[in-house]
Amino acid sequence: MLDAIGRGINDLENSLSKLGEADRPARVLMVVVTDGQENASREFRKEQIEKMIKEKTEKDGWQFVFLSADLAAIKDAHDFGFAPSASLLYEKSGLGSKRAWRSLALRLSDYRSARLRRLMFFEEDRQHPDDPNKNKQE
């Protein structure tokens, strides 16, 4: 998972750097979707990903969203620098996956239309009973 996140950040940064200033997006949102925890990365370490996410968030205003079917992965994501409000635990089922993608689509629409300043999930999005952010005010 760390390698995928690190490569994704580097690839996106590289692609954006090739665009002219007028063609670069005003907002960048990276979504990570996983069904489990880190298990085989060789290129990137946790500390590197944490630093990359922090730099992109603070310096460039990027936003990071994390969707996972594994509670431990959600905890890891928070350690990497993903905001709890932008992390969503979903059930390992077709219905759980469908609900997660629907929530993401709704919140992305809210964000793109400027109803939200940053992408975040709400109580109504948190269907999984073990979601660590369930019943917390955003």
Short mmCIF file of C-alpha atoms in Angstrom, two decimals:
data_model
loop_
_atom_site.label_atom_id
_atom_site.label_comp_id
_atom_site.label_asym_id
_atom_site.label_seq_id
_atom_site.Cartn_x
_atom_site.Cartn_y
_atom_site.Cartn_z
CA MET A 1 0.00 0.00 0.00
CA LEU A 2 2.82 2.43 0.81
CA ASP A 3 4.39 1.88 -2.59
CA ALA A 4 1.07 2.52 -4.32
CA ILE A 5 0.50 5.75 -2.38
CA GLY A 6 4.06 6.97 -2.91
CA ARG A 7 4.06 6.19 -6.62
CA GLY A 8 0.62 7.75 -6.98
CA ILE A 9 1.75 11.00 -5.36
CA ASN A 10 4.92 11.11 -7.46
CA ASP A 11 3.11 10.26 -10.71
CA LEU A 12 0.40 12.85 -10.11
CA GLU A 13 2.94 15.50 -9.14
CA ASN A 14 4.95 14.72 -12.29
CA SER A 15 1.87 14.90 -14.53
CA LEU A 16 0.78 18.21 -13.01
CA SER A 17 4.25 19.70 -13.39
CA LYS A 18 4.04 19.16 -17.16
CA LEU A 19 0.90 21.28 -17.40
CA GLY A 20 1.00 24.98 -18.03
CA GLU A 21 -0.05 27.19 -15.13
CA ALA A 22 -3.43 27.92 -16.75
CA ASP A 23 -4.12 24.21 -17.22
CA ARG A 24 -3.26 23.06 -13.70
CA PRO A 25 -6.23 22.25 -11.49
CA ALA A 26 -6.96 24.62 -8.63
CA ARG A 27 -7.64 21.67 -6.32
CA VAL A 28 -6.10 18.22 -6.19
CA LEU A 29 -7.77 15.29 -4.47
CA MET A 30 -6.15 11.88 -4.16
CA VAL A 31 -8.32 8.93 -3.15
CA VAL A 32 -6.82 5.71 -1.80
CA VAL A 33 -9.04 2.63 -1.74
CA THR A 34 -7.86 -0.57 -0.08
CA ASP A 35 -9.20 -3.80 1.34
CA GLY A 36 -6.42 -4.20 3.86
CA GLN A 37 -3.20 -3.03 5.50
CA GLU A 38 0.32 -2.53 4.31
CA ASN A 39 1.91 -5.87 3.54
CA ALA A 40 4.57 -5.80 0.83
CA SER A 41 5.95 -2.34 0.07
CA ARG A 42 9.63 -2.16 -0.80
CA GLU A 43 10.12 1.31 -2.24
CA PHE A 44 8.48 3.58 0.37
CA ARG A 45 8.44 3.56 4.16
CA LYS A 46 5.75 4.89 6.48
CA GLU A 47 7.83 7.95 7.38
CA GLN A 48 8.26 8.87 3.71
CA ILE A 49 4.53 8.64 3.00
CA GLU A 50 3.72 10.63 6.12
CA LYS A 51 6.14 13.36 4.98
CA MET A 52 4.82 13.35 1.40
CA ILE A 53 1.20 13.66 2.50
CA LYS A 54 2.02 16.43 4.97
CA GLU A 55 4.00 18.37 2.37
CA LYS A 56 1.37 18.05 -0.34
CA THR A 57 -1.39 18.98 2.08
CA GLU A 58 0.33 21.99 3.66
CA LYS A 59 2.39 23.31 0.75
CA ASP A 60 0.21 22.53 -2.25
CA GLY A 61 -3.26 22.24 -0.72
CA TRP A 62 -3.83 18.69 -1.89
CA GLN A 63 -6.50 16.67 -0.12
CA PHE A 64 -6.28 12.97 0.62
CA VAL A 65 -9.22 10.59 1.08
CA PHE A 66 -8.95 7.04 2.39
CA LEU A 67 -11.53 4.28 1.93
CA SER A 68 -10.89 0.88 3.49
CA ALA A 69 -12.62 -2.36 4.32
CA ASP A 70 -10.09 -2.97 7.12
CA LEU A 71 -10.27 -1.16 10.47
CA ALA A 72 -6.54 -1.52 11.09
CA ALA A 73 -5.85 0.12 7.72
CA ILE A 74 -8.00 3.09 8.76
CA LYS A 75 -5.86 3.47 11.88
CA ASP A 76 -2.72 3.25 9.72
CA ALA A 77 -4.12 5.90 7.37
CA HIS A 78 -4.55 8.31 10.26
CA ASP A 79 -0.92 7.66 11.20
CA PHE A 80 0.14 8.41 7.60
CA GLY A 81 -1.60 11.79 7.75
CA PHE A 82 -5.03 11.13 6.27
CA ALA A 83 -7.61 13.23 8.12
CA PRO A 84 -10.09 11.15 10.12
CA SER A 85 -12.93 13.17 8.60
CA ALA A 86 -11.73 12.12 5.11
CA SER A 87 -11.36 8.42 6.00
CA LEU A 88 -14.20 5.95 5.66
CA LEU A 89 -14.45 2.31 6.77
CA TYR A 90 -16.77 0.16 4.68
CA GLU A 91 -18.03 -3.41 4.94
CA LYS A 92 -16.26 -6.11 2.92
CA SER A 93 -19.29 -6.81 0.77
CA GLY A 94 -20.85 -5.67 -2.46
CA LEU A 95 -23.29 -3.50 -0.55
CA GLY A 96 -20.54 -2.05 1.65
CA SER A 97 -18.48 -1.17 -1.38
CA LYS A 98 -21.49 0.34 -3.16
CA ARG A 99 -22.27 2.51 -0.12
CA ALA A 100 -18.66 3.71 0.13
CA TRP A 101 -18.52 4.70 -3.55
CA ARG A 102 -21.91 6.43 -3.26
CA SER A 103 -20.73 8.41 -0.22
CA LEU A 104 -17.55 9.38 -2.02
CA ALA A 105 -19.52 10.50 -5.08
CA LEU A 106 -21.90 12.60 -2.95
CA ARG A 107 -19.13 14.28 -0.95
CA LEU A 108 -17.06 14.85 -4.09
CA SER A 109 -20.06 16.57 -5.65
CA ASP A 110 -20.44 18.71 -2.53
CA TYR A 111 -16.75 19.60 -2.67
CA ARG A 112 -16.67 20.39 -6.40
CA SER A 113 -19.74 22.59 -6.12
CA ALA A 114 -18.17 24.44 -3.16
CA ARG A 115 -20.78 23.26 -0.64
CA LEU A 116 -17.79 21.85 1.26
CA ARG A 117 -14.40 23.58 1.63
CA ARG A 118 -12.74 20.19 1.94
CA LEU A 119 -13.93 16.68 1.24
CA MET A 120 -15.18 15.02 4.39
CA PHE A 121 -17.60 12.26 5.34
CA PHE A 122 -20.61 12.72 7.60
CA GLU A 123 -22.51 10.48 9.99
CA GLU A 124 -24.90 9.44 7.21
CA ASP A 125 -21.91 8.11 5.24
CA ARG A 126 -20.64 5.96 8.08
CA GLN A 127 -22.62 2.72 7.71
CA HIS A 128 -20.03 0.36 9.19
CA PRO A 129 -20.69 -0.17 12.92
CA ASP A 130 -16.94 -0.24 13.69
CA ASP A 131 -16.09 3.00 11.88
CA PRO A 132 -13.87 4.85 14.38
CA ASN A 133 -15.37 8.19 13.32
CA LYS A 134 -19.00 7.12 13.66
CA ASN A 135 -21.02 9.32 16.02
CA LYS A 136 -18.36 12.04 16.04
CA GLN A 137 -19.17 15.58 15.04
CA GLU A 138 -17.35 16.77 11.92
#
